[in-house]
mmCIF file with all atom_site columns, C-alpha atoms in Angstrom:
data_model
loop_
_atom_site.group_PDB
_atom_site.id
_atom_site.type_symbol
_atom_site.label_atom_id
_atom_site.label_alt_id
_atom_site.label_comp_id
_atom_site.label_asym_id
_atom_site.label_entity_id
_atom_site.label_seq_id
_atom_site.pdbx_PDB_ins_code
_atom_site.Cartn_x
_atom_site.Cartn_y
_atom_site.Cartn_z
_atom_site.occupancy
_atom_site.B_iso_or_equiv
_atom_site.pdbx_formal_charge
_atom_site.auth_seq_id
_atom_site.auth_comp_id
_atom_site.auth_asym_id
_atom_site.auth_atom_id
_atom_site.pdbx_PDB_model_num
ATOM 1   C CA . MET D 1 1   ? 96.431  75.331  81.614  1.00 0.00 ? 237 MET D CA 1
ATOM 2   C CA . GLY D 1 2   ? 95.679  78.336  81.109  1.00 0.00 ? 238 GLY D CA 1
ATOM 3   C CA . ASN D 1 3   ? 92.993  77.324  78.578  1.00 0.00 ? 239 ASN D CA 1
ATOM 4   C CA . ALA D 1 4   ? 90.980  74.606  81.269  1.00 0.00 ? 240 ALA D CA 1
ATOM 5   C CA . ARG D 1 5   ? 91.339  77.398  83.761  1.00 0.00 ? 241 ARG D CA 1
ATOM 6   C CA . LYS D 1 6   ? 89.389  79.704  81.269  1.00 0.00 ? 242 LYS D CA 1
ATOM 7   C CA . ILE D 1 7   ? 87.112  76.866  80.139  1.00 0.00 ? 243 ILE D CA 1
ATOM 8   C CA . PHE D 1 8   ? 86.068  75.973  84.098  1.00 0.00 ? 244 PHE D CA 1
ATOM 9   C CA . GLU D 1 9   ? 85.584  79.721  84.644  1.00 0.00 ? 245 GLU D CA 1
ATOM 10  C CA . GLY D 1 10  ? 83.678  79.914  81.975  1.00 0.00 ? 246 GLY D CA 1
ATOM 11  C CA . LEU D 1 11  ? 81.418  77.246  83.124  1.00 0.00 ? 247 LEU D CA 1
ATOM 12  C CA . LEU D 1 12  ? 81.152  78.877  86.427  1.00 0.00 ? 248 LEU D CA 1
ATOM 13  C CA . VAL D 1 13  ? 79.911  81.705  84.804  1.00 0.00 ? 249 VAL D CA 1
ATOM 14  C CA . LEU D 1 14  ? 77.114  79.677  82.477  1.00 0.00 ? 250 LEU D CA 1
ATOM 15  C CA . GLN D 1 15  ? 76.263  77.873  85.906  1.00 0.00 ? 251 GLN D CA 1
ATOM 16  C CA . TYR D 1 16  ? 75.634  81.027  87.775  1.00 0.00 ? 252 TYR D CA 1
ATOM 17  C CA . ARG D 1 17  ? 73.497  82.262  84.899  1.00 0.00 ? 253 ARG D CA 1
ATOM 18  C CA . SER D 1 18  ? 71.181  79.348  85.113  1.00 0.00 ? 254 SER D CA 1
ATOM 19  C CA . GLY D 1 19  ? 70.869  80.112  88.758  1.00 0.00 ? 255 GLY D CA 1
ATOM 20  C CA . ASN D 1 20  ? 73.234  78.297  90.883  1.00 0.00 ? 256 ASN D CA 1
ATOM 21  C CA . LYS D 1 21  ? 74.442  80.971  92.888  1.00 0.00 ? 257 LYS D CA 1
ATOM 22  C CA . LYS D 1 22  ? 77.286  79.090  94.622  1.00 0.00 ? 258 LYS D CA 1
ATOM 23  C CA . ALA D 1 23  ? 79.230  79.402  91.026  1.00 0.00 ? 259 ALA D CA 1
ATOM 24  C CA . PHE D 1 24  ? 79.139  82.892  91.377  1.00 0.00 ? 260 PHE D CA 1
ATOM 25  C CA . SER D 1 25  ? 80.873  82.357  94.896  1.00 0.00 ? 261 SER D CA 1
ATOM 26  C CA . LEU D 1 26  ? 83.438  79.518  93.094  1.00 0.00 ? 262 LEU D CA 1
ATOM 27  C CA . LEU D 1 27  ? 84.080  82.808  91.183  1.00 0.00 ? 263 LEU D CA 1
ATOM 28  C CA . VAL D 1 28  ? 84.742  84.750  94.075  1.00 0.00 ? 264 VAL D CA 1
ATOM 29  C CA . ASN D 1 29  ? 86.978  82.660  95.923  1.00 0.00 ? 265 ASN D CA 1
ATOM 30  C CA . ARG D 1 30  ? 88.955  82.160  92.771  1.00 0.00 ? 266 ARG D CA 1
ATOM 31  C CA . TYR D 1 31  ? 89.414  85.627  92.343  1.00 0.00 ? 267 TYR D CA 1
ATOM 32  C CA . ASN D 1 32  ? 88.809  88.084  94.991  1.00 0.00 ? 268 ASN D CA 1
ATOM 33  C CA . SER D 1 33  ? 92.834  87.919  96.586  1.00 0.00 ? 269 SER D CA 1
ATOM 34  C CA . LYS D 1 34  ? 93.963  88.125  93.514  1.00 0.00 ? 270 LYS D CA 1
ATOM 35  C CA . MET D 1 35  ? 92.004  91.328  92.465  1.00 0.00 ? 271 MET D CA 1
ATOM 36  C CA . CYS D 1 36  ? 92.707  92.973  96.208  1.00 0.00 ? 272 CYS D CA 1
ATOM 37  C CA . SER D 1 37  ? 96.602  92.144  95.305  1.00 0.00 ? 273 SER D CA 1
ATOM 38  C CA . HIS D 1 38  ? 96.164  94.023  91.598  1.00 0.00 ? 274 HIS D CA 1
ATOM 39  C CA . ALA D 1 39  ? 94.446  97.019  93.518  1.00 0.00 ? 275 ALA D CA 1
ATOM 40  C CA . TYR D 1 40  ? 96.610  97.138  96.318  1.00 0.00 ? 276 TYR D CA 1
ATOM 41  C CA . TRP D 1 41  ? 99.409  97.509  93.962  1.00 0.00 ? 277 TRP D CA 1
ATOM 42  C CA . LEU D 1 42  ? 97.795  100.312 92.092  1.00 0.00 ? 278 LEU D CA 1
ATOM 43  C CA . THR D 1 43  ? 96.614  102.370 95.244  1.00 0.00 ? 279 THR D CA 1
ATOM 44  C CA . TYR D 1 44  ? 98.917  101.408 97.729  1.00 0.00 ? 280 TYR D CA 1
ATOM 45  C CA . ASP D 1 45  ? 96.193  101.373 100.431 1.00 0.00 ? 281 ASP D CA 1
ATOM 46  C CA . LYS D 1 46  ? 94.556  98.003  101.765 1.00 0.00 ? 282 LYS D CA 1
ATOM 47  C CA . ASP D 1 47  ? 91.396  99.342  103.148 1.00 0.00 ? 283 ASP D CA 1
ATOM 48  C CA . ILE D 1 48  ? 91.098  101.266 99.617  1.00 0.00 ? 284 ILE D CA 1
ATOM 49  C CA . ALA D 1 49  ? 91.659  98.098  97.845  1.00 0.00 ? 285 ALA D CA 1
ATOM 50  C CA . LYS D 1 50  ? 89.072  96.583  99.572  1.00 0.00 ? 286 LYS D CA 1
ATOM 51  C CA . ASP D 1 51  ? 86.172  98.985  98.596  1.00 0.00 ? 287 ASP D CA 1
ATOM 52  C CA . ILE D 1 52  ? 87.438  99.068  94.686  1.00 0.00 ? 288 ILE D CA 1
ATOM 53  C CA . VAL D 1 53  ? 87.479  95.285  95.212  1.00 0.00 ? 289 VAL D CA 1
ATOM 54  C CA . GLN D 1 54  ? 83.759  94.947  96.587  1.00 0.00 ? 290 GLN D CA 1
ATOM 55  C CA . ASP D 1 55  ? 82.622  97.661  94.319  1.00 0.00 ? 291 ASP D CA 1
ATOM 56  C CA . SER D 1 56  ? 83.841  95.945  91.376  1.00 0.00 ? 292 SER D CA 1
ATOM 57  C CA . TRP D 1 57  ? 82.236  93.058  92.398  1.00 0.00 ? 293 TRP D CA 1
ATOM 58  C CA . ARG D 1 58  ? 78.742  94.783  92.388  1.00 0.00 ? 294 ARG D CA 1
ATOM 59  C CA . THR D 1 59  ? 79.552  96.012  88.970  1.00 0.00 ? 295 THR D CA 1
ATOM 60  C CA . ILE D 1 60  ? 80.717  92.196  87.749  1.00 0.00 ? 296 ILE D CA 1
ATOM 61  C CA . LEU D 1 61  ? 77.627  91.082  89.366  1.00 0.00 ? 297 LEU D CA 1
ATOM 62  C CA . LYS D 1 62  ? 75.055  93.139  87.843  1.00 0.00 ? 298 LYS D CA 1
ATOM 63  C CA . LYS D 1 63  ? 76.628  92.612  84.279  1.00 0.00 ? 299 LYS D CA 1
ATOM 64  C CA . LEU D 1 64  ? 77.659  89.436  84.525  1.00 0.00 ? 300 LEU D CA 1
ATOM 65  C CA . PRO D 1 65  ? 74.499  88.404  82.952  1.00 0.00 ? 301 PRO D CA 1
ATOM 66  C CA . SER D 1 66  ? 76.060  90.241  79.381  1.00 0.00 ? 302 SER D CA 1
ATOM 67  C CA . LEU D 1 67  ? 79.217  89.200  79.743  1.00 0.00 ? 303 LEU D CA 1
ATOM 68  C CA . LYS D 1 68  ? 79.726  87.943  75.881  1.00 0.00 ? 304 LYS D CA 1
ATOM 69  C CA . ASN D 1 69  ? 82.210  85.087  76.133  1.00 0.00 ? 305 ASN D CA 1
ATOM 70  C CA . PRO D 1 70  ? 82.251  83.608  79.962  1.00 0.00 ? 306 PRO D CA 1
ATOM 71  C CA . ASN D 1 71  ? 85.592  81.958  79.328  1.00 0.00 ? 307 ASN D CA 1
ATOM 72  C CA . ASN D 1 72  ? 87.181  85.906  79.267  1.00 0.00 ? 308 ASN D CA 1
ATOM 73  C CA . PHE D 1 73  ? 85.818  86.704  82.762  1.00 0.00 ? 309 PHE D CA 1
ATOM 74  C CA . GLY D 1 74  ? 89.275  86.997  84.328  1.00 0.00 ? 310 GLY D CA 1
ATOM 75  C CA . SER D 1 75  ? 90.691  89.234  81.830  1.00 0.00 ? 311 SER D CA 1
ATOM 76  C CA . TRP D 1 76  ? 87.048  91.180  81.999  1.00 0.00 ? 312 TRP D CA 1
ATOM 77  C CA . ALA D 1 77  ? 87.188  91.318  85.636  1.00 0.00 ? 313 ALA D CA 1
ATOM 78  C CA . MET D 1 78  ? 90.170  92.238  86.265  1.00 0.00 ? 314 MET D CA 1
ATOM 79  C CA . ARG D 1 79  ? 89.757  95.385  83.997  1.00 0.00 ? 315 ARG D CA 1
ATOM 80  C CA . ILE D 1 80  ? 87.108  96.332  85.855  1.00 0.00 ? 316 ILE D CA 1
ATOM 81  C CA . VAL D 1 81  ? 89.404  96.535  89.042  1.00 0.00 ? 317 VAL D CA 1
ATOM 82  C CA . THR D 1 82  ? 92.115  98.087  86.987  1.00 0.00 ? 318 THR D CA 1
ATOM 83  C CA . ARG D 1 83  ? 89.346  100.667 85.654  1.00 0.00 ? 319 ARG D CA 1
ATOM 84  C CA . LYS D 1 84  ? 87.993  101.426 89.200  1.00 0.00 ? 320 LYS D CA 1
ATOM 85  C CA . SER D 1 85  ? 91.342  101.624 90.609  1.00 0.00 ? 321 SER D CA 1
ATOM 86  C CA . ILE D 1 86  ? 92.359  104.464 88.084  1.00 0.00 ? 322 ILE D CA 1
ATOM 87  C CA . ASP D 1 87  ? 89.338  106.087 88.808  1.00 0.00 ? 323 ASP D CA 1
ATOM 88  C CA . TYR D 1 88  ? 90.179  106.264 92.301  1.00 0.00 ? 324 TYR D CA 1
ATOM 89  C CA . LEU D 1 89  ? 94.117  107.639 91.345  1.00 0.00 ? 325 LEU D CA 1
ATOM 90  C CA . ASN D 1 90  ? 92.479  110.308 89.160  1.00 0.00 ? 326 ASN D CA 1
ATOM 91  C CA . LYS D 1 91  ? 90.114  111.580 91.751  1.00 0.00 ? 327 LYS D CA 1
ATOM 92  C CA . ASN D 1 92  ? 92.907  111.287 94.801  1.00 0.00 ? 328 ASN D CA 1
ATOM 93  C CA . ASN D 1 93  ? 95.671  112.446 92.829  1.00 0.00 ? 329 ASN D CA 1
ATOM 94  C CA . ARG D 1 94  ? 97.077  114.056 95.629  1.00 0.00 ? 330 ARG D CA 1
ATOM 95  C CA . ASP D 1 95  ? 96.572  111.681 98.504  1.00 0.00 ? 331 ASP D CA 1
ATOM 96  C CA . ARG D 1 96  ? 98.584  109.247 96.263  1.00 0.00 ? 332 ARG D CA 1
ATOM 97  C CA . GLU D 1 97  ? 101.349 111.238 96.425  1.00 0.00 ? 333 GLU D CA 1
ATOM 98  C CA . LYS D 1 98  ? 101.784 111.153 100.220 1.00 0.00 ? 334 LYS D CA 1
ATOM 99  C CA . LEU D 1 99  ? 101.376 107.260 99.944  1.00 0.00 ? 335 LEU D CA 1
ATOM 100 C CA . ARG D 1 100 ? 104.146 106.994 97.409  1.00 0.00 ? 336 ARG D CA 1
ATOM 101 C CA . GLU D 1 101 ? 106.451 108.828 99.631  1.00 0.00 ? 337 GLU D CA 1
ATOM 102 C CA . TYR D 1 102 ? 105.393 106.760 102.298 1.00 0.00 ? 338 TYR D CA 1
ATOM 103 C CA . TYR D 1 103 ? 106.104 103.656 100.810 1.00 0.00 ? 339 TYR D CA 1
ATOM 104 C CA . ASN D 1 104 ? 109.116 104.612 98.509  1.00 0.00 ? 340 ASN D CA 1
ATOM 105 C CA . ARG D 1 105 ? 111.399 105.089 101.519 1.00 0.00 ? 341 ARG D CA 1
ATOM 106 C CA . PRO D 1 106 ? 114.165 103.360 101.588 1.00 0.00 ? 342 PRO D CA 1
ATOM 107 C CA . MET D 1 107 ? 114.462 100.325 103.636 1.00 0.00 ? 343 MET D CA 1
ATOM 108 C CA . SER D 1 108 ? 117.739 99.359  104.933 1.00 0.00 ? 344 SER D CA 1
ATOM 109 C CA . ASP D 1 109 ? 119.791 96.793  103.488 1.00 0.00 ? 345 ASP D CA 1
ATOM 110 C CA . SER D 1 110 ? 120.410 95.032  106.926 1.00 0.00 ? 346 SER D CA 1
ATOM 111 C CA . ALA D 1 111 ? 116.945 93.806  106.618 1.00 0.00 ? 347 ALA D CA 1
ATOM 112 C CA . PHE D 1 112 ? 117.548 92.070  103.983 1.00 0.00 ? 348 PHE D CA 1
ATOM 113 C CA . GLU D 1 113 ? 119.141 89.213  102.242 1.00 0.00 ? 349 GLU D CA 1
ATOM 114 C CA . ASN D 1 114 ? 121.093 89.966  98.983  1.00 0.00 ? 350 ASN D CA 1
ATOM 115 C CA . LYS D 1 115 ? 118.051 88.291  96.705  1.00 0.00 ? 351 LYS D CA 1
ATOM 116 C CA . GLU D 1 116 ? 115.482 90.473  98.931  1.00 0.00 ? 352 GLU D CA 1
ATOM 117 C CA . ALA D 1 117 ? 117.616 93.340  98.762  1.00 0.00 ? 353 ALA D CA 1
ATOM 118 C CA . ASP D 1 118 ? 118.090 92.834  94.760  1.00 0.00 ? 354 ASP D CA 1
ATOM 119 C CA . LEU D 1 119 ? 113.965 92.557  94.917  1.00 0.00 ? 355 LEU D CA 1
ATOM 120 C CA . VAL D 1 120 ? 113.591 95.867  96.871  1.00 0.00 ? 356 VAL D CA 1
ATOM 121 C CA . LYS D 1 121 ? 115.606 97.480  94.294  1.00 0.00 ? 357 LYS D CA 1
ATOM 122 C CA . VAL D 1 122 ? 113.818 95.980  91.237  1.00 0.00 ? 358 VAL D CA 1
ATOM 123 C CA . TYR D 1 123 ? 110.725 96.790  92.900  1.00 0.00 ? 359 TYR D CA 1
ATOM 124 C CA . THR D 1 124 ? 112.384 100.695 93.393  1.00 0.00 ? 360 THR D CA 1
ATOM 125 C CA . ALA D 1 125 ? 112.848 100.587 90.315  1.00 0.00 ? 361 ALA D CA 1
ATOM 126 C CA . ILE D 1 126 ? 109.585 99.744  88.534  1.00 0.00 ? 362 ILE D CA 1
ATOM 127 C CA . LYS D 1 127 ? 108.028 103.033 91.004  1.00 0.00 ? 363 LYS D CA 1
ATOM 128 C CA . LYS D 1 128 ? 110.203 105.142 89.036  1.00 0.00 ? 364 LYS D CA 1
ATOM 129 C CA . LEU D 1 129 ? 108.592 103.720 85.450  1.00 0.00 ? 365 LEU D CA 1
ATOM 130 C CA . PRO D 1 130 ? 105.216 105.965 84.336  1.00 0.00 ? 366 PRO D CA 1
ATOM 131 C CA . GLN D 1 131 ? 101.853 104.414 85.738  1.00 0.00 ? 367 GLN D CA 1
ATOM 132 C CA . ASP D 1 132 ? 101.119 102.500 82.159  1.00 0.00 ? 368 ASP D CA 1
ATOM 133 C CA . GLN D 1 133 ? 104.549 100.593 82.268  1.00 0.00 ? 369 GLN D CA 1
ATOM 134 C CA . GLN D 1 134 ? 104.084 99.505  86.234  1.00 0.00 ? 370 GLN D CA 1
ATOM 135 C CA . VAL D 1 135 ? 100.767 98.228  85.153  1.00 0.00 ? 371 VAL D CA 1
ATOM 136 C CA . VAL D 1 136 ? 101.445 96.365  82.038  1.00 0.00 ? 372 VAL D CA 1
ATOM 137 C CA . LEU D 1 137 ? 105.013 95.062  83.954  1.00 0.00 ? 373 LEU D CA 1
ATOM 138 C CA . ARG D 1 138 ? 102.635 93.561  87.085  1.00 0.00 ? 374 ARG D CA 1
ATOM 139 C CA . LEU D 1 139 ? 99.802  91.881  84.817  1.00 0.00 ? 375 LEU D CA 1
ATOM 140 C CA . PHE D 1 140 ? 102.864 90.385  82.577  1.00 0.00 ? 376 PHE D CA 1
ATOM 141 C CA . TYR D 1 141 ? 105.136 89.087  84.910  1.00 0.00 ? 377 TYR D CA 1
ATOM 142 C CA . LEU D 1 142 ? 103.230 88.755  88.456  1.00 0.00 ? 378 LEU D CA 1
ATOM 143 C CA . GLU D 1 143 ? 100.111 88.061  87.366  1.00 0.00 ? 379 GLU D CA 1
ATOM 144 C CA . GLU D 1 144 ? 101.096 86.231  84.342  1.00 0.00 ? 380 GLU D CA 1
ATOM 145 C CA . TYR D 1 145 ? 98.732  87.192  81.763  1.00 0.00 ? 381 TYR D CA 1
ATOM 146 C CA . SER D 1 146 ? 99.476  86.766  78.130  1.00 0.00 ? 382 SER D CA 1
ATOM 147 C CA . LEU D 1 147 ? 99.982  89.934  76.344  1.00 0.00 ? 383 LEU D CA 1
ATOM 148 C CA . ARG D 1 148 ? 96.438  89.251  74.703  1.00 0.00 ? 384 ARG D CA 1
ATOM 149 C CA . GLU D 1 149 ? 94.713  89.135  77.809  1.00 0.00 ? 385 GLU D CA 1
ATOM 150 C CA . ILE D 1 150 ? 96.623  92.251  79.282  1.00 0.00 ? 386 ILE D CA 1
ATOM 151 C CA . SER D 1 151 ? 95.672  94.177  75.659  1.00 0.00 ? 387 SER D CA 1
ATOM 152 C CA . GLU D 1 152 ? 91.575  93.185  76.621  1.00 0.00 ? 388 GLU D CA 1
ATOM 153 C CA . ILE D 1 153 ? 92.277  94.091  80.253  1.00 0.00 ? 389 ILE D CA 1
ATOM 154 C CA . LEU D 1 154 ? 93.752  97.669  79.361  1.00 0.00 ? 390 LEU D CA 1
ATOM 155 C CA . GLU D 1 155 ? 91.706  97.713  75.969  1.00 0.00 ? 391 GLU D CA 1
ATOM 156 C CA . LYS D 1 156 ? 94.828  98.598  74.341  1.00 0.00 ? 392 LYS D CA 1
ATOM 157 C CA . SER D 1 157 ? 95.820  96.740  71.284  1.00 0.00 ? 393 SER D CA 1
ATOM 158 C CA . GLU D 1 158 ? 98.366  93.942  71.407  1.00 0.00 ? 394 GLU D CA 1
ATOM 159 C CA . GLY D 1 159 ? 101.128 95.772  69.899  1.00 0.00 ? 395 GLY D CA 1
ATOM 160 C CA . THR D 1 160 ? 100.785 98.606  72.083  1.00 0.00 ? 396 THR D CA 1
ATOM 161 C CA . ILE D 1 161 ? 101.282 96.334  75.112  1.00 0.00 ? 397 ILE D CA 1
ATOM 162 C CA . LYS D 1 162 ? 104.256 94.554  73.637  1.00 0.00 ? 398 LYS D CA 1
ATOM 163 C CA . SER D 1 163 ? 105.484 98.511  72.983  1.00 0.00 ? 399 SER D CA 1
ATOM 164 C CA . ARG D 1 164 ? 104.989 99.290  76.815  1.00 0.00 ? 400 ARG D CA 1
ATOM 165 C CA . LEU D 1 165 ? 106.545 96.239  78.102  1.00 0.00 ? 401 LEU D CA 1
ATOM 166 C CA . TYR D 1 166 ? 109.358 97.042  75.531  1.00 0.00 ? 402 TYR D CA 1
ATOM 167 C CA . HIS D 1 167 ? 110.210 99.863  76.687  1.00 0.00 ? 403 HIS D CA 1
ATOM 168 C CA . ALA D 1 168 ? 109.736 99.176  80.435  1.00 0.00 ? 404 ALA D CA 1
ATOM 169 C CA . ARG D 1 169 ? 112.037 96.857  80.043  1.00 0.00 ? 405 ARG D CA 1
ATOM 170 C CA . GLU D 1 170 ? 114.656 99.153  78.603  1.00 0.00 ? 406 GLU D CA 1
ATOM 171 C CA . LYS D 1 171 ? 113.946 101.983 81.161  1.00 0.00 ? 407 LYS D CA 1
ATOM 172 C CA . LEU D 1 172 ? 114.314 99.341  84.408  1.00 0.00 ? 408 LEU D CA 1
ATOM 173 C CA . LYS D 1 173 ? 117.619 98.263  82.732  1.00 0.00 ? 409 LYS D CA 1
ATOM 174 C CA . THR D 1 174 ? 118.894 101.823 82.343  1.00 0.00 ? 410 THR D CA 1
ATOM 175 C CA . ILE D 1 175 ? 117.769 102.682 86.040  1.00 0.00 ? 411 ILE D CA 1
ATOM 176 C CA . LEU D 1 176 ? 119.139 99.585  87.556  1.00 0.00 ? 412 LEU D CA 1
ATOM 177 C CA . LYS D 1 177 ? 122.286 99.892  85.433  1.00 0.00 ? 413 LYS D CA 1
ATOM 178 C CA . ASN D 1 178 ? 122.548 103.643 86.362  1.00 0.00 ? 414 ASN D CA 1
ATOM 179 C CA . ARG D 1 179 ? 122.003 102.731 90.454  1.00 0.00 ? 415 ARG D CA 1
ATOM 180 C CA . ASN D 1 180 ? 124.248 100.226 90.283  1.00 0.00 ? 416 ASN D CA 1
ATOM 181 C CA . ASP D 1 181 ? 127.447 101.943 88.289  1.00 0.00 ? 417 ASP D CA 1
ATOM 182 C CA . GLY D 1 182 ? 126.582 105.481 90.676  1.00 0.00 ? 418 GLY D CA 1
#
């Protein structure tokens, strides 16, 4: 399934390079919401996330002719969004802390069913992890990228990604266990 998706997207990239402008529109339709969601998850600001994605599309459009492996379009595009999001965060560190305080406010359990309350606890616990571990968890579990694809997106070795994922899971278990014991 994943290979078919990659091959199709690679074909779209090749068609765009051959002059078919509609192929680029199809890539935008396939990835824009996923990219916005990813940028939002990193920045906690919908407007900023949309700006980052728009800027990412400009970069993608400019660099698409030089993409070495068209079948890797998805991970390559997500790497651009990730970089631009992290650049934004680094430039706006003080504002990010204010946003985190707002989004980390405890939500009342009465507003959620048990399952939803558990999800809130997990998301709150994830926010306590280092950012590099949060990113790996999101890309692996929510975006369903393989370890190899995450390695490409973050430009880290597969071993580093495995290690981050392992340590993130262990820290998450500890945080959730301590929360349930206390």
